[in-house]
XYZ file of C-alpha atoms in Angstrom:
459
model
C -17.743 25.153 25.535
C -16.009 26.874 22.613
C -15.312 25.367 19.284
C -12.315 27.668 19.145
C -10.390 25.460 21.691
C -11.256 22.506 19.581
C -9.410 23.995 16.684
C -6.307 24.573 18.872
C -6.467 20.899 19.931
C -6.160 19.913 16.411
C -3.521 22.230 15.625
C -1.460 20.938 18.707
C -2.040 17.415 17.611
C -0.786 18.078 13.999
C 2.210 19.674 15.157
C 3.055 17.126 17.664
C 2.813 14.396 14.835
C 5.081 16.565 12.648
C 7.680 16.472 15.633
C 7.742 12.704 14.901
C 6.498 11.393 18.385
C 4.566 7.924 18.154
C 1.090 8.445 16.957
C -0.800 6.510 19.571
C 0.856 8.114 22.370
C 0.765 11.581 20.772
C -3.270 11.208 20.254
C -3.574 10.174 24.066
C -1.110 12.836 25.244
C -2.213 15.723 23.665
C -5.837 14.855 24.221
C -5.269 14.546 28.078
C -3.234 17.681 28.294
C -5.853 19.533 26.469
C -8.603 18.046 28.726
C -6.515 19.012 31.881
C -6.093 22.582 30.789
C -9.840 22.784 29.635
C -11.058 21.400 33.022
C -8.746 23.966 34.751
C -10.011 26.900 32.679
C -13.566 25.735 32.791
C -13.991 25.149 28.986
C -14.099 21.138 29.337
C -16.438 19.098 31.329
C -14.411 16.078 32.382
C -17.607 13.996 32.448
C -16.836 13.343 28.822
C -14.098 11.138 29.570
C -16.147 8.758 31.603
C -17.231 7.174 28.152
C -13.604 6.401 27.407
C -13.705 2.562 29.136
C -16.883 1.805 27.023
C -15.048 2.922 23.805
C -11.908 0.863 24.817
C -14.293 -2.065 25.512
C -15.963 -1.483 22.184
C -12.771 -1.687 20.352
C -11.670 -4.763 22.223
C -15.021 -6.549 21.243
C -15.414 -5.417 17.674
C -15.579 -8.336 15.445
C -14.755 -6.445 12.251
C -11.534 -5.147 13.665
C -10.477 -8.891 14.159
C -10.058 -8.865 10.350
C -7.046 -6.510 10.598
C -4.513 -9.018 12.375
C -5.684 -11.655 10.156
C -5.389 -9.805 6.990
C -1.935 -8.782 8.303
C -1.001 -12.332 8.847
C -2.106 -13.531 5.366
C 0.018 -10.611 3.722
C 3.102 -11.481 5.818
C 2.907 -15.240 5.064
C 2.713 -14.524 1.311
C 5.697 -12.088 1.618
C 7.734 -14.644 3.386
C 6.616 -17.393 0.918
C 8.332 -15.253 -1.851
C 5.157 -14.990 -3.748
C 5.882 -11.685 -5.387
C 9.025 -12.966 -6.562
C 7.407 -15.873 -8.311
C 4.877 -13.730 -9.757
C 7.228 -10.981 -11.171
C 9.604 -13.554 -12.578
C 6.764 -15.180 -14.752
C 4.825 -11.983 -15.394
C 8.033 -10.336 -17.024
C 8.453 -13.311 -19.229
C 4.922 -13.201 -20.286
C 5.193 -9.370 -21.459
C 8.837 -9.764 -22.834
C 7.876 -8.954 -26.182
C 5.870 -5.860 -25.370
C 7.392 -2.443 -25.301
C 7.893 -1.476 -21.586
C 6.835 -5.094 -20.663
C 8.633 -5.086 -17.272
C 6.741 -2.083 -16.247
C 3.390 -3.634 -17.039
C 4.665 -6.810 -15.285
C 4.962 -4.820 -12.122
C 1.750 -3.208 -12.380
C -0.144 -6.594 -12.902
C 1.773 -8.187 -10.075
C 1.106 -5.130 -8.012
C -2.873 -5.549 -8.584
C -2.519 -9.473 -7.686
C -0.542 -8.916 -4.589
C -3.024 -5.985 -3.514
C -5.869 -8.502 -4.173
C -4.249 -11.309 -2.145
C -2.595 -9.290 0.899
C -3.560 -5.584 0.993
C -0.430 -4.530 2.680
C 1.320 -1.434 0.796
C 4.790 -1.213 2.534
C 5.571 -4.841 1.986
C 4.693 -4.721 -1.687
C 6.656 -1.543 -2.550
C 9.771 -2.962 -0.684
C 9.440 -6.247 -2.227
C 9.116 -4.959 -5.633
C 11.823 -2.336 -5.269
C 14.254 -5.109 -4.372
C 13.215 -7.418 -7.173
C 12.128 -5.150 -10.183
C 14.030 -1.855 -9.714
C 17.643 -2.926 -10.448
C 16.312 -5.082 -13.389
C 14.294 -2.193 -14.868
C 17.272 -0.021 -14.534
C 19.845 -2.298 -16.226
C 17.247 -2.821 -19.105
C 17.296 0.918 -19.821
C 13.939 2.033 -18.274
C 14.125 5.828 -17.318
C 15.007 5.893 -13.516
C 11.848 8.142 -12.944
C 9.318 5.749 -14.847
C 10.866 2.719 -12.769
C 10.330 4.154 -9.520
C 6.965 5.813 -10.171
C 5.776 2.659 -11.577
C 6.967 0.391 -8.597
C 5.486 3.127 -5.882
C 2.191 3.272 -7.818
C 1.725 -0.528 -8.392
C 2.723 -1.106 -4.576
C 0.009 1.217 -3.373
C -2.899 -0.541 -5.041
C -3.243 -2.440 -1.936
C -4.490 0.722 -0.491
C -7.693 0.589 -2.713
C -8.129 -2.933 -4.025
C -9.815 -5.217 -1.587
C -9.148 -6.894 0.803
C -7.214 -3.904 2.209
C -6.494 -2.820 5.786
C -7.393 0.625 4.997
C -10.723 -0.408 3.735
C -11.547 -2.469 6.852
C -10.539 0.641 9.168
C -12.202 3.039 6.858
C -15.550 0.859 6.555
C -15.428 0.426 10.414
C -15.319 4.315 11.053
C -17.839 5.136 8.281
C -20.219 2.655 9.468
C -20.345 4.119 12.903
C -20.542 7.701 11.331
C -23.441 6.748 9.312
C -25.319 5.316 12.288
C -24.394 8.686 14.132
C -25.567 10.710 11.381
C -28.837 9.132 11.132
C -29.457 9.373 14.677
C -28.685 13.028 14.679
C -31.170 13.388 11.769
C -33.950 11.828 13.802
C -33.688 8.258 12.051
C -33.877 5.925 15.032
C -33.581 2.859 13.098
C -30.444 3.503 11.193
C -29.315 1.589 8.071
C -25.830 0.025 8.240
C -23.049 0.337 5.983
C -20.543 -2.827 6.380
C -16.821 -3.185 5.422
C -18.228 -5.670 2.801
C -20.058 -2.837 1.121
C -17.122 -0.660 1.059
C -15.097 -3.724 -0.539
C -17.724 -3.744 -3.320
C -17.667 -0.185 -3.701
C -13.902 -0.168 -4.159
C -13.369 -3.161 -6.477
C -14.540 -1.428 -9.717
C -12.534 1.972 -9.075
C -9.503 -0.244 -8.299
C -9.616 -2.124 -11.436
C -10.144 1.254 -13.302
C -6.973 2.608 -11.723
C -4.955 -0.565 -12.802
C -6.381 0.111 -16.236
C -5.368 3.707 -16.232
C -1.629 2.875 -15.002
C -1.501 0.359 -17.982
C -2.773 2.540 -20.645
C -0.346 5.324 -19.250
C 2.622 3.020 -19.395
C 1.925 1.629 -22.961
C 1.762 5.331 -24.182
C 4.821 6.499 -22.239
C 6.876 3.568 -23.037
C 5.651 3.062 -26.700
C 9.336 4.181 -27.879
C 11.028 2.635 -24.737
C 12.393 -0.820 -24.209
C 11.235 -2.728 -27.075
C 11.810 -6.308 -26.050
C 12.353 -7.582 -22.456
C 14.324 -10.546 -22.445
C 13.575 -13.465 -20.261
C 14.721 -13.243 -16.829
C 18.087 -15.068 -16.035
C 17.445 -18.747 -15.443
C 14.093 -18.841 -17.004
C 14.998 -20.636 -20.216
C 13.522 -23.978 -20.936
C 11.729 -23.762 -17.620
C 9.224 -21.097 -18.932
C 9.627 -22.179 -22.754
C 6.407 -23.482 -24.437
C 4.830 -24.228 -21.292
C 4.814 -20.755 -20.034
C 0.920 -20.105 -19.925
C 0.599 -23.352 -17.803
C 3.265 -22.383 -15.567
C 2.027 -18.937 -15.136
C -1.485 -20.345 -14.261
C 0.337 -22.510 -11.583
C 1.891 -19.468 -9.883
C -0.929 -16.894 -10.433
C -3.644 -19.417 -9.507
C -2.525 -19.320 -5.929
C -3.169 -15.722 -5.389
C -6.126 -15.717 -7.797
C -7.950 -18.399 -5.813
C -7.040 -16.858 -2.690
C -8.595 -13.491 -3.727
C -11.724 -15.301 -5.029
C -11.935 -17.163 -1.548
C -11.676 -13.989 0.199
C -13.447 -11.489 -1.787
C -16.158 -13.996 -3.156
C -17.059 -15.087 0.435
C -17.512 -11.412 1.429
C -19.236 -10.014 -1.801
C -21.290 -13.211 -1.913
C -22.629 -12.699 1.566
C -21.371 -15.961 2.639
C -18.876 -14.774 5.070
C -18.259 -11.542 7.295
C -14.833 -9.883 6.364
C -13.479 -11.526 9.632
C -14.444 -14.741 8.530
C -13.116 -14.327 5.192
C -9.786 -13.057 6.673
C -9.564 -15.968 8.527
C -9.995 -18.187 5.266
C -7.237 -15.884 3.616
C -4.733 -16.531 6.389
C -5.190 -20.118 6.377
C -5.071 -20.235 2.399
C -1.843 -18.285 2.609
C -0.348 -20.769 5.081
C -1.660 -23.583 2.719
C -0.260 -21.781 -0.313
C 3.315 -21.665 1.663
C 3.007 -25.492 2.269
C 2.219 -26.166 -1.438
C 5.100 -24.101 -2.509
C 7.410 -25.989 0.114
C 8.482 -22.724 1.857
C 6.590 -23.390 5.028
C 8.478 -23.730 8.202
C 8.250 -23.222 11.763
C 10.591 -20.169 11.471
C 8.427 -18.645 8.896
C 5.315 -19.132 11.026
C 7.117 -17.455 14.024
C 8.388 -14.609 12.038
C 4.787 -13.963 10.284
C 3.061 -14.224 13.604
C 5.546 -11.859 15.343
C 5.489 -9.141 12.879
C 1.620 -9.442 12.545
C 1.317 -8.802 16.412
C 3.557 -5.805 16.218
C 1.676 -4.317 13.311
C -1.858 -5.093 15.005
C -0.693 -3.649 18.419
C 0.313 -0.362 16.777
C -2.986 -0.235 14.980
C -5.181 -0.864 18.068
C -3.080 1.635 20.158
C -3.784 4.223 17.675
C -7.602 3.233 17.821
C -7.481 3.856 21.606
C -5.636 7.148 21.310
C -8.112 8.250 18.795
C -11.017 7.307 20.822
C -9.574 9.606 23.532
C -9.088 12.234 21.145
C -12.360 12.078 19.758
C -13.997 12.319 23.342
C -12.005 15.447 24.135
C -12.584 17.042 20.715
C -16.513 16.609 21.134
C -16.090 17.963 24.744
C -14.734 21.330 23.475
C -17.664 21.413 20.943
C -15.680 20.574 17.834
C -18.043 18.316 16.273
C -20.927 21.132 16.281
C -18.299 23.597 15.142
C -17.369 21.319 12.013
C -20.846 20.721 11.245
C -21.612 24.264 11.198
C -18.665 25.253 8.922
C -19.628 22.402 6.415
C -23.274 23.493 6.411
C -22.447 26.910 5.623
C -20.188 26.484 2.855
C -21.382 27.392 -0.766
C -22.455 24.458 -3.011
C -24.257 22.346 -0.408
C -23.042 18.786 -0.309
C -20.754 19.067 -3.367
C -19.109 22.202 -1.903
C -18.551 20.560 1.456
C -17.231 17.337 -0.111
C -14.579 19.013 -2.370
C -13.376 21.086 0.653
C -13.028 17.965 2.741
C -11.392 16.116 -0.125
C -8.958 18.966 -0.399
C -8.242 19.007 3.186
C -7.537 15.135 3.534
C -5.208 15.483 0.242
C -3.143 18.214 1.995
C -3.099 16.458 5.201
C -1.897 13.241 3.467
C 1.421 14.979 2.774
C 2.281 14.605 6.400
C -0.003 12.247 8.173
C -0.490 8.491 7.829
C -3.616 6.988 6.498
C -4.373 5.628 9.784
C -4.249 8.762 11.641
C -6.404 10.394 8.872
C -8.955 7.758 9.235
C -9.197 7.864 12.959
C -8.756 11.591 13.602
C -10.358 13.311 10.613
C -12.962 11.021 9.294
C -14.954 10.845 12.671
C -14.980 14.536 12.548
C -16.160 15.302 8.872
C -17.957 12.151 8.361
C -21.354 12.593 10.246
C -21.729 16.146 8.982
C -21.118 15.291 5.400
C -23.556 12.505 5.571
C -26.104 14.602 7.140
C -25.909 16.800 4.274
C -26.948 13.837 1.839
C -23.302 12.358 0.782
C -23.726 8.627 0.264
C -21.563 6.824 3.027
C -20.255 4.346 0.236
C -19.519 7.149 -2.422
C -17.600 9.011 0.711
C -15.584 6.055 1.598
C -14.377 5.055 -1.912
C -13.539 8.858 -2.522
C -11.525 8.793 0.846
C -9.800 5.553 -0.161
C -8.598 6.838 -3.470
C -7.466 10.134 -1.774
C -5.528 8.233 0.929
C -3.880 6.332 -1.636
C -2.854 9.297 -3.336
C -1.177 10.424 0.012
C 1.337 7.456 -0.315
C 2.754 8.819 -3.337
C 2.903 12.701 -2.615
C 6.388 14.071 -2.251
C 8.041 14.868 -0.040
C 6.351 12.768 2.850
C 4.616 10.028 0.793
C 5.417 6.747 2.665
C 5.666 4.772 -0.644
C 8.479 6.962 -1.616
C 10.222 6.294 1.783
C 9.794 2.456 1.343
C 11.440 2.648 -2.079
C 14.010 4.939 -1.306
C 15.092 2.714 1.466
C 15.895 -0.105 -0.808
C 16.843 1.691 -3.955
C 20.592 1.628 -5.380
C 22.634 4.563 -4.458
C 22.662 6.039 -7.951
C 18.780 6.291 -7.881
C 18.108 9.897 -6.868
C 15.085 11.228 -4.819
C 14.610 13.663 -7.498
C 13.971 10.984 -10.332
C 11.349 9.425 -7.748
C 9.677 12.539 -7.211
C 9.411 13.172 -10.979
C 8.266 9.612 -11.576
C 5.319 9.590 -9.385
C 3.615 12.736 -10.482
C 1.859 11.261 -13.482
C 0.426 8.573 -11.334
C -0.739 11.000 -8.816
C -2.223 12.724 -11.750
C -4.112 9.655 -12.735
C -5.320 8.986 -9.343
C -6.812 12.647 -9.195
C -8.397 11.908 -12.598
C -9.928 8.739 -11.014
C -11.121 10.917 -8.075
C -12.820 13.399 -10.480
C -14.622 10.536 -12.585
C -15.978 9.327 -9.058
C -17.070 12.868 -8.089
C -18.870 13.167 -11.470
C -20.238 9.567 -11.687
C -20.830 8.382 -8.072
C -22.161 5.310 -9.829
C -18.697 3.836 -10.198
C -18.703 3.253 -6.442
C -22.314 2.524 -5.697
C -23.403 0.506 -8.653
C -21.828 -2.975 -7.503
C -22.898 -2.701 -3.875
C -26.391 -1.960 -5.031
C -26.362 -5.241 -7.306
C -25.073 -7.344 -4.559
C -27.775 -5.997 -2.366
C -30.398 -6.990 -4.765
């Protein structure tokens, strides 16, 4: 078997994805076609495909992955209950006397929504509909307004509970066990999704702080006083703090219930996701916005999103088997081991490759196609799996903002007013991409930012 065929397989997959075919069927179709050609030419042993049924069964019975539809349901219910609208309305009132207060409100609300739902596209669209027209009317530069909304909306990629972290944690956990077995460790240690949640929490908060500091500097001479939103008046008045706590208390309590139960070791991510979904429904009832129609719409959307994710998982499992059948895993291991600089050199090359792939591929595609290939070799070189997971999460978040294919850019452009130009949007996200790269550099130099909290929680 030749590693060269494996690289051709990867190139063919990348080309097919760029043509816009559905991801799940592209993964499976390209892999099966490559396996058929390889079998015909004698370069592929079809016995590798015998493992596919067990891989699919493993996906179906993976308890960790049950957290995906539950977290999706939680986020969709919160969206339908118009939680973002409430939070943005009152956060803008809180910062109305601060230069650039509306932009700060967008970042704070983005962080709260990230910590209580973890769905990127929904947050960007909602904030774009609610905040962008208001910011443009109040004199914010179009680039700053668009960049702030996109950056705040993608915080759900890094701040737990995040769908990306659930998927990434599951893949890296399997890769970590595989790396240990390949290194002769036959009682491998485990890395859980909860560990990755803990590792990503501090970097996520650091990124929020970086955004706020940048906006305070950028808008120090900008809009000086953000007036109260229309209709706020006496309703917010002198009871503003109490009203804000009533509105923010819901997502804060939900975040504490979900994250606290995971980080405290009380519940698994799947159990905590069930608590979150129930809490979101309860919040909708408390806000008097619950209805059978809301439940039906939320359930239907959750099923569609979850079905897409699990179909990609099955296609990625097939791709992984064919790639290994062509000897691709051994080829990648040899390439990374021969790079100068040891583990740091290999890690930098992988991070650069993921960053470039993020221009064109979705985070799910990268997690299930690229990470299983490069994860085990990096860990065999001595890279800490938690450190690697947090670095990848920041890198994947950056991919949501990188022009011209960043998904957050598409989400916002779809709901932006006609006069809002793509050029302004591209200019606006560049500083936030630089901030994310700065955070990634900090994590590369100081891995403790990612490993300190999990170590404390492990005792």
